[in-house]
Tab-separated table of C-alpha atoms in Angstrom:
chain	number	residue	atom	x	y	z
P	357	MET	CA	-95.569	138.460	85.693
P	358	MET	CA	-92.103	136.809	85.144
P	359	SER	CA	-91.787	136.593	88.993
P	360	LEU	CA	-95.397	135.279	89.433
P	361	LEU	CA	-95.235	132.647	86.808
P	362	TRP	CA	-91.724	131.257	87.262
P	363	ILE	CA	-90.901	131.968	90.899
P	364	ILE	CA	-94.060	132.382	93.034
P	365	LEU	CA	-96.094	129.817	91.095
P	366	PRO	CA	-93.601	126.826	91.166
P	367	TYR	CA	-92.972	127.236	94.967
P	368	SER	CA	-96.683	127.491	95.669
P	369	ALA	CA	-97.153	124.340	93.548
P	370	PHE	CA	-94.350	122.624	95.696
P	371	LEU	CA	-96.010	123.733	98.944
P	372	SER	CA	-99.532	122.727	97.884
P	373	PHE	CA	-97.911	119.218	97.044
P	374	ALA	CA	-96.155	118.637	100.249
P	375	ALA	CA	-99.172	120.230	102.478
P	376	GLY	CA	-101.628	118.318	100.433
P	377	HIS	CA	-99.919	115.097	101.537
P	378	VAL	CA	-100.008	115.856	105.069
P	379	TRP	CA	-103.620	116.930	104.825
P	380	ARG	CA	-104.757	113.736	102.953
P	381	TYR	CA	-102.844	111.542	105.529
P	382	ARG	CA	-104.729	113.089	108.274
P	383	HIS	CA	-107.913	113.153	106.365
P	384	ASP	CA	-108.148	109.593	105.102
P	385	ARG	CA	-104.718	107.913	105.467
P	386	PHE	CA	-104.686	107.823	101.611
P	387	SER	CA	-107.688	105.401	101.790
P	388	TRP	CA	-108.876	106.290	98.303
P	389	TYR	CA	-111.953	104.573	96.881
P	390	ILE	CA	-110.034	102.672	94.302
P	391	THR	CA	-109.268	100.003	96.934
P	392	GLY	CA	-112.839	99.549	97.677
P	393	PRO	CA	-114.918	96.575	96.853
P	394	ASP	CA	-116.946	98.347	94.276
P	395	VAL	CA	-114.215	99.007	91.938
P	396	ASP	CA	-114.215	97.246	88.614
P	397	ARG	CA	-111.414	95.126	87.103
P	398	ALA	CA	-110.434	97.875	84.781
P	399	GLN	CA	-109.630	100.358	87.440
P	400	ARG	CA	-107.804	97.681	89.567
P	401	ILE	CA	-105.395	97.252	86.517
P	402	GLY	CA	-105.165	100.988	85.888
P	403	ALA	CA	-103.985	102.037	89.105
P	404	PRO	CA	-100.692	99.949	89.290
P	405	ALA	CA	-100.219	100.513	85.484
P	406	LEU	CA	-100.372	104.407	86.212
P	407	ARG	CA	-98.184	103.869	89.241
P	408	ILE	CA	-95.478	102.012	87.011
P	409	GLY	CA	-95.657	104.451	84.187
P	410	ILE	CA	-95.439	107.584	86.197
P	411	GLY	CA	-92.565	105.968	88.300
P	412	MET	CA	-90.504	105.206	85.257
P	413	LEU	CA	-91.133	108.556	83.797
P	414	VAL	CA	-89.892	110.263	87.099
P	415	VAL	CA	-86.699	108.037	86.791
P	416	VAL	CA	-86.117	109.141	83.224
P	417	ARG	CA	-86.814	112.882	83.863
P	418	LEU	CA	-84.543	112.905	87.084
P	419	THR	CA	-81.739	111.255	84.856
P	420	ASP	CA	-82.136	113.774	82.156
P	421	LEU	CA	-82.294	116.602	84.813
P	422	PHE	CA	-79.134	115.675	86.484
P	423	PHE	CA	-77.101	114.256	83.537
P	424	THR	CA	-78.090	116.529	80.703
P	425	GLY	CA	-76.427	120.092	79.850
P	426	PRO	CA	-76.551	122.554	77.034
P	427	HIS	CA	-73.857	120.614	75.308
P	428	ASN	CA	-73.871	117.430	77.155
P	429	HIS	CA	-76.413	114.686	77.282
P	430	PRO	CA	-76.521	110.884	77.814
P	431	ASP	CA	-75.424	108.826	74.847
P	432	GLY	CA	-74.563	105.270	73.762
P	433	PRO	CA	-76.294	102.432	75.856
P	434	LEU	CA	-77.806	104.899	78.473
P	435	ASP	CA	-79.464	107.055	75.879
P	436	ILE	CA	-80.968	103.780	74.351
P	437	ALA	CA	-82.099	102.576	77.706
P	438	LEU	CA	-83.727	105.979	78.715
P	439	ALA	CA	-85.580	105.982	75.341
P	440	VAL	CA	-86.795	102.490	75.859
P	441	ILE	CA	-88.004	103.259	79.550
P	442	GLU	CA	-89.484	106.308	78.253
P	443	VAL	CA	-91.628	104.624	75.723
P	444	CYS	CA	-92.790	101.818	78.027
P	445	ALA	CA	-93.538	104.350	80.770
P	446	LEU	CA	-95.742	106.507	78.427
P	447	VAL	CA	-97.689	103.533	77.123
P	448	ALA	CA	-98.161	102.078	80.713
P	449	GLY	CA	-99.225	105.597	82.108
P	450	SER	CA	-101.565	106.457	79.240
P	451	VAL	CA	-103.258	102.982	79.574
P	452	GLY	CA	-103.453	103.371	83.402
P	453	ALA	CA	-104.816	106.799	83.221
P	454	VAL	CA	-107.759	105.718	80.847
P	455	LEU	CA	-108.537	102.765	82.818
P	456	LEU	CA	-108.621	104.730	86.033
P	457	PHE	CA	-110.383	107.818	85.182
P	458	VAL	CA	-112.537	107.193	82.086
P	459	PRO	CA	-114.993	104.639	83.483
P	460	ASP	CA	-116.364	106.839	86.336
P	461	MET	CA	-116.388	109.857	83.962
P	462	ILE	CA	-118.638	108.133	81.346
P	463	GLY	CA	-120.631	105.925	83.850
P	464	THR	CA	-122.380	106.408	87.092
P	465	PRO	CA	-120.400	105.167	89.917
P	466	ALA	CA	-122.138	103.589	93.094
P	467	ARG	CA	-120.973	106.721	94.998
P	468	GLN	CA	-119.470	110.003	94.203
P	469	ALA	CA	-116.042	109.214	93.481
P	470	VAL	CA	-115.275	111.664	90.912
P	471	THR	CA	-114.393	115.255	92.238
P	472	PRO	CA	-113.986	118.515	90.056
P	473	LEU	CA	-110.194	118.143	90.603
P	474	ASP	CA	-110.252	114.432	89.260
P	475	ARG	CA	-112.018	115.630	86.093
P	476	LEU	CA	-109.312	118.257	85.707
P	477	THR	CA	-106.488	115.869	86.317
P	478	PHE	CA	-107.026	113.682	82.982
P	479	PRO	CA	-107.009	116.825	80.783
P	480	LEU	CA	-103.834	117.948	82.428
P	481	MET	CA	-102.268	114.579	81.973
P	482	VAL	CA	-103.156	114.862	78.264
P	483	ALA	CA	-101.514	118.348	78.218
P	484	ALA	CA	-98.411	117.173	79.890
P	485	LEU	CA	-98.171	114.368	77.291
P	486	LEU	CA	-98.921	116.554	74.127
P	487	SER	CA	-96.273	119.380	75.439
P	488	TRP	CA	-93.686	116.462	75.924
P	489	VAL	CA	-94.139	115.439	72.427
P	490	ALA	CA	-93.924	119.201	71.283
P	491	VAL	CA	-90.694	119.678	73.153
P	492	LYS	CA	-89.232	116.336	72.275
P	493	PHE	CA	-89.609	116.803	68.519
P	494	ASP	CA	-89.066	120.680	68.464
P	495	PRO	CA	-87.142	121.175	65.160
P	496	ASN	CA	-85.526	124.233	66.718
P	497	SER	CA	-83.842	121.982	69.377
P	498	SER	CA	-80.833	119.895	68.688
P	499	ALA	CA	-77.996	118.011	70.400
P	500	ASP	CA	-75.763	121.084	70.088
P	501	ALA	CA	-78.395	123.494	71.126
P	502	ASN	CA	-80.735	121.672	73.486
P	503	LEU	CA	-83.615	124.080	74.358
P	504	THR	CA	-85.142	121.720	77.048
P	505	THR	CA	-81.790	122.017	78.917
P	506	GLU	CA	-81.609	125.669	78.276
P	507	THR	CA	-85.001	126.540	79.513
P	508	LEU	CA	-86.831	123.970	81.568
P	509	PHE	CA	-83.883	122.184	83.053
P	510	THR	CA	-81.958	125.413	83.935
P	511	TRP	CA	-85.277	127.092	85.445
P	512	PHE	CA	-86.219	123.826	87.514
P	513	ARG	CA	-82.676	123.204	88.894
P	514	SER	CA	-82.588	126.994	89.874
P	515	LEU	CA	-85.581	126.574	92.021
P	516	PHE	CA	-83.691	124.441	94.505
P	517	THR	CA	-80.914	127.091	94.944
P	518	LEU	CA	-81.064	130.418	96.560
P	519	HIS	CA	-80.964	132.010	93.152
P	520	PRO	CA	-84.080	131.081	91.033
P	521	ASN	CA	-83.736	131.801	87.264
P	522	PRO	CA	-86.913	132.985	85.913
P	523	GLU	CA	-85.284	134.449	82.735
P	524	ALA	CA	-84.698	130.941	81.387
P	525	MET	CA	-88.462	130.617	80.994
P	526	ALA	CA	-89.502	134.066	80.431
P	527	ASN	CA	-87.463	133.939	77.112
P	528	ALA	CA	-88.311	130.315	76.330
P	529	PRO	CA	-90.551	129.491	73.250
P	530	LEU	CA	-94.277	129.130	74.167
P	531	ILE	CA	-94.333	125.207	74.157
P	532	TYR	CA	-91.760	125.082	76.884
P	533	GLN	CA	-93.681	127.626	78.966
P	534	ALA	CA	-96.850	125.644	78.523
P	535	ARG	CA	-95.053	122.431	79.445
P	536	GLY	CA	-93.657	124.155	82.652
P	537	LEU	CA	-97.129	125.315	83.555
P	538	ALA	CA	-98.856	122.177	82.908
P	539	VAL	CA	-96.502	120.104	85.031
P	540	LEU	CA	-96.627	122.691	87.880
P	541	SER	CA	-100.496	122.461	87.754
P	542	PHE	CA	-100.360	118.724	87.904
P	543	LEU	CA	-98.044	118.855	91.016
P	544	ALA	CA	-100.226	121.340	92.760
P	545	ILE	CA	-103.631	119.339	92.616
P	546	TRP	CA	-101.880	115.809	92.900
P	547	PRO	CA	-102.696	115.237	96.706
P	548	TYR	CA	-106.390	116.316	96.314
P	549	THR	CA	-107.263	113.707	93.742
P	550	ARG	CA	-107.228	110.003	93.623
P	551	LEU	CA	-103.734	110.106	92.467
P	552	ALA	CA	-102.685	110.872	95.872
P	553	GLY	CA	-102.700	107.167	96.759
P	554	ILE	CA	-100.707	106.075	93.618
P	555	PHE	CA	-97.391	106.071	95.552
P	556	ALA	CA	-98.338	106.742	99.121
P	557	ASP	CA	-100.821	103.853	99.373
P	558	PRO	CA	-98.306	101.097	98.851
P	559	VAL	CA	-96.057	102.660	101.442
P	560	ILE	CA	-98.882	103.003	103.953
P	561	ARG	CA	-99.884	99.203	103.423
P	562	PHE	CA	-96.102	98.216	104.014
P	563	ILE	CA	-96.180	100.149	107.208
P	564	LEU	CA	-99.476	98.592	108.295
P	565	ARG	CA	-97.977	95.290	107.921
P	566	ILE	CA	-95.284	96.133	110.361
P	567	ARG	CA	-97.497	98.092	112.715
P	568	PRO	CA	-100.920	96.210	112.490
P	569	GLU	CA	-102.214	98.301	115.366
P	570	LEU	CA	-102.355	101.245	113.059
P	571	ALA	CA	-104.688	99.421	110.629
P	572	ALA	CA	-107.844	100.062	112.895
P	573	SER	CA	-107.950	103.822	112.400
P	574	ARG	CA	-107.496	103.498	108.775
P	575	THR	CA	-110.344	100.824	108.531
P	576	ARG	CA	-112.628	103.291	110.429
P	577	LEU	CA	-111.680	106.211	108.021
P	578	ARG	CA	-112.229	103.928	104.870
P	579	ALA	CA	-115.836	102.895	106.387
P	580	ALA	CA	-116.693	106.497	107.114
P	581	GLY	CA	-115.631	107.486	103.512
P	582	GLN	CA	-117.736	104.618	101.785
P	583	GLN	CA	-120.915	105.963	103.864
P	584	THR	CA	-120.374	109.587	102.368
């Protein structure tokens, strides 16, 4: 069970994330419906807000991952800057997620834009947020005994070596295990939801400006998607 949860599952999530992006590119060139003419103003605002929020969170998490140890963590101006960025990222990401997902879930979109995985994405984002709060304010964790570093960071770093360390999570408190599983689930389904284009779509748009001859195939795929 330990190997299944903390070795097989994470590598499967990484594979799903990578293979899903390849499939999505071949399927519709990331021409997700949010860029269509039938999108309301709230969703047009929600997409970049979510992009900015998630982008800033990734920067903070990577900084923590590489510069934090059991008895070593960022302090001084860097710690303050990371805290400010994290708060701003959570606000932007939360507002963006609500604007992007909620209108179609409570309304009746012109076409079937919400998939079952889209409906699962929003609860997973809420679970990731709540688990972050639980881990961040865990009374059993402190600067001298940072449980996040000893469990989540140690395990995640080990996945990129030839020696995964599932014991770090197998012996972790429940809230740390729940956070790890929520993040893995989020990564696994990412390419198969409307979130697939959050970062990929701007890159594709930039490439199309450089290579305008590639725009025709994307236009055809988008037109075909709007008819289904």
